[in-house]
Amino acid sequence: MFENSPHSTLDHTLIQQLQQKTAMLWLNPYLGCALPNDAPSVHAIQAAQDRLQRSQALLQHLFPELAASQGQIESDLIALNQAEPALFTQPKLSKQAIYLKADHALPIAGSIKARGGFHEVIAIAEQIALEQQLITAEQDLLALSTASAKACFAEYTISVGSTGNLGLSIGIMAAALGFKAVVHMSVEAKEWKKQRLRDRGVEVVEHRGDYAAAVAGGRAEAATHPKCHFVDDEQSTLLFLGYAAAATHLAQQLQQQQRQIDREHPLIVYIPCGVGGAPGGICYGLKAIFGDAVHCFFAEPVASPCMLVQLAANTDQAVSVYDIGLDNKTEADGLAVGLASTLVSPLMRAQLSGVFTVEDPQLYQNLYQLKHLEQIEVEPSAAAALQGPVWLNHPAAQDYLNSHNIVIAQATHVIWSTGGCLVPQQEMQKFQRIGQEIYDRHKSKT
Ligand SMILES: *Cc1c(COP(=O)(O)O)cnc(C)c1O
C-alpha cells in the first residue's frame, strides 16, 4: 500500500481526508517551482495555433455546419452572474464577475476534446502529406481534402483509447479526412457514443476494465502496425498543444468584455480534470499569456482525484487513486481517470494553484441549476468546475488569497464547461431529473 512507500510525501491526514470522499480544496505547495527542461515552448503553442488557423478552410469544407464560424472551432464566453445571481447561493458571489467558457457547445465533437483531438489528427495528416510531398510547409491545409490526399490517408489508421469524448473527437475527424479510424472504448462507455461513431464509419473496439485498460489495449495493437498512429491521451504533446491554443481566444474574449487582467485584477480559471491533458494544456496556454495574473484550479470527482494525488505525492513514480484505496467510480465519465498524465503532471506541479474535489450529487445539482437558471445544458463531467468560485470564497482559500495578494472582488472567474451538446435528449432529461431531485431534497432540508 502507498502509505508505506518511502518516496511518498502523501501524508496520512490527506490520505484519510481523500478516503472520506467528501469535497475538499487542496492547494498546491509546489506552485511556482521551475518547469521541467523539456516543457513545451511558447513557439510550440504558437505553431499549434497557426496550424488550427491554416485548417479553417479545410474544416469548413469537411463540415458545412462550420460555415457560420468560417471553420473556426470556438465557444462563447457567457457572463453568468449578471444574468442570474441565484446560481450561486452566496450573496457575496453575485457581485463578482463570473463567466462560463462554453466548450460544452463546441461544434462537431460536442466537448473540449475538439480542441486537442482535432489538432492532433490534423497535425498527423499534415505530416503524412508533407512526407508524401502532397503539400509544402505552412501551406493552407484545404489541400488535405483533395482526392490524392484522401487516397493517401486511406492507407493509414488513426486509433485512440477513450472513455468516450476523445474517441468521438478523434474518430470523427480521422474518418472525415479519409483515415481508417479505430476507437478503443471500455465496455461501460455510453452506447450513444459508440453508435455515433459507427454511423460515421469508425470501428469501435470494446474492452473490459477501465479507461487505462482501453488505452493499453489500443496502444498495444497500434504498436504492431507501422501505418497506424495511436493518439495517446496519457502522453500526447499534440493533444496538449491543441488545448493550449485555446488561451489566445479566451484572452481576446476577456478583452471584448473589457475585463482587465493583471496581478491586481487576476483571472481565476476552474477546469474539470480527467487525465489532465485538456485542463493542463489550457492552464499552460493561459500561463504563457497572463503569467502570475492567472490562477488555475482543477475540479476532480471525490472518487477520481488523480491529479491531486499525483501532485501531492511529489514523486516521479506514478501514483493512482487506487493506491490510496479509492475506486475511481463516478457518474462523471469524462473525469473517471485513476492515473494522471505523466506528460502533464510535472508541468502542473509548477503551474497549478490547486484542486477541489466534487461529490457526484453536487454535479447533478449544478447541472440542474445551470439549466434551470441559464438554459444551458451540460453533462455531469462539465458541471464539475461550477463550484470553483464558491471554493475561492471559502475560508479554506483565505491563505492562498492572502499570500498572492488577491482581493477576490477584483478577480474575473472563468468556469470551463467541457461537454454536453451532443448528449441525446433522453439522456439529458435523465440527468436533469436526478439533479432536480437532489436539488429539491436539499431545499426542503434548509
Ligand atoms: C475529457 C474531458 C474532460 C477532462 O479532460 P482530460 O484531458 O481528460 O483531463 C473534462 N470534461 C469532459 C466533458 C471531458 O470529455
Coordinates of C-alpha atoms in Angstrom, one line a residue, residues 124-141 143-144 146 148-150 152-153 156:
I124 CA -0.7 13.9 -38.3
A125 CA -2.4 14.4 -41.6
E126 CA -0.2 17.4 -42.4
Q127 CA 2.9 15.4 -41.5
I128 CA 2.0 12.5 -43.8
A129 CA 1.0 14.9 -46.6
L130 CA 4.4 16.6 -46.2
E131 CA 6.3 13.3 -46.3
Q132 CA 4.3 12.3 -49.4
Q133 CA 5.0 15.8 -50.9
L134 CA 1.3 16.5 -51.4
I135 CA 1.7 19.8 -49.7
T136 CA 4.5 22.2 -48.7
A137 CA 5.3 23.5 -45.2
E138 CA 3.0 26.2 -43.9
Q139 CA 0.6 25.8 -46.8
D140 CA -3.1 26.3 -46.2
L141 CA -4.5 22.9 -45.2
A143 CA -5.1 20.8 -49.7
L144 CA -5.6 17.9 -47.3
T146 CA -8.0 16.6 -52.4
S148 CA -5.0 12.3 -53.8
A149 CA -4.6 13.2 -50.1
K150 CA -7.7 11.2 -49.2
C152 CA -3.1 8.5 -49.3
F153 CA -4.8 8.8 -45.8
Y156 CA -3.3 4.8 -42.6

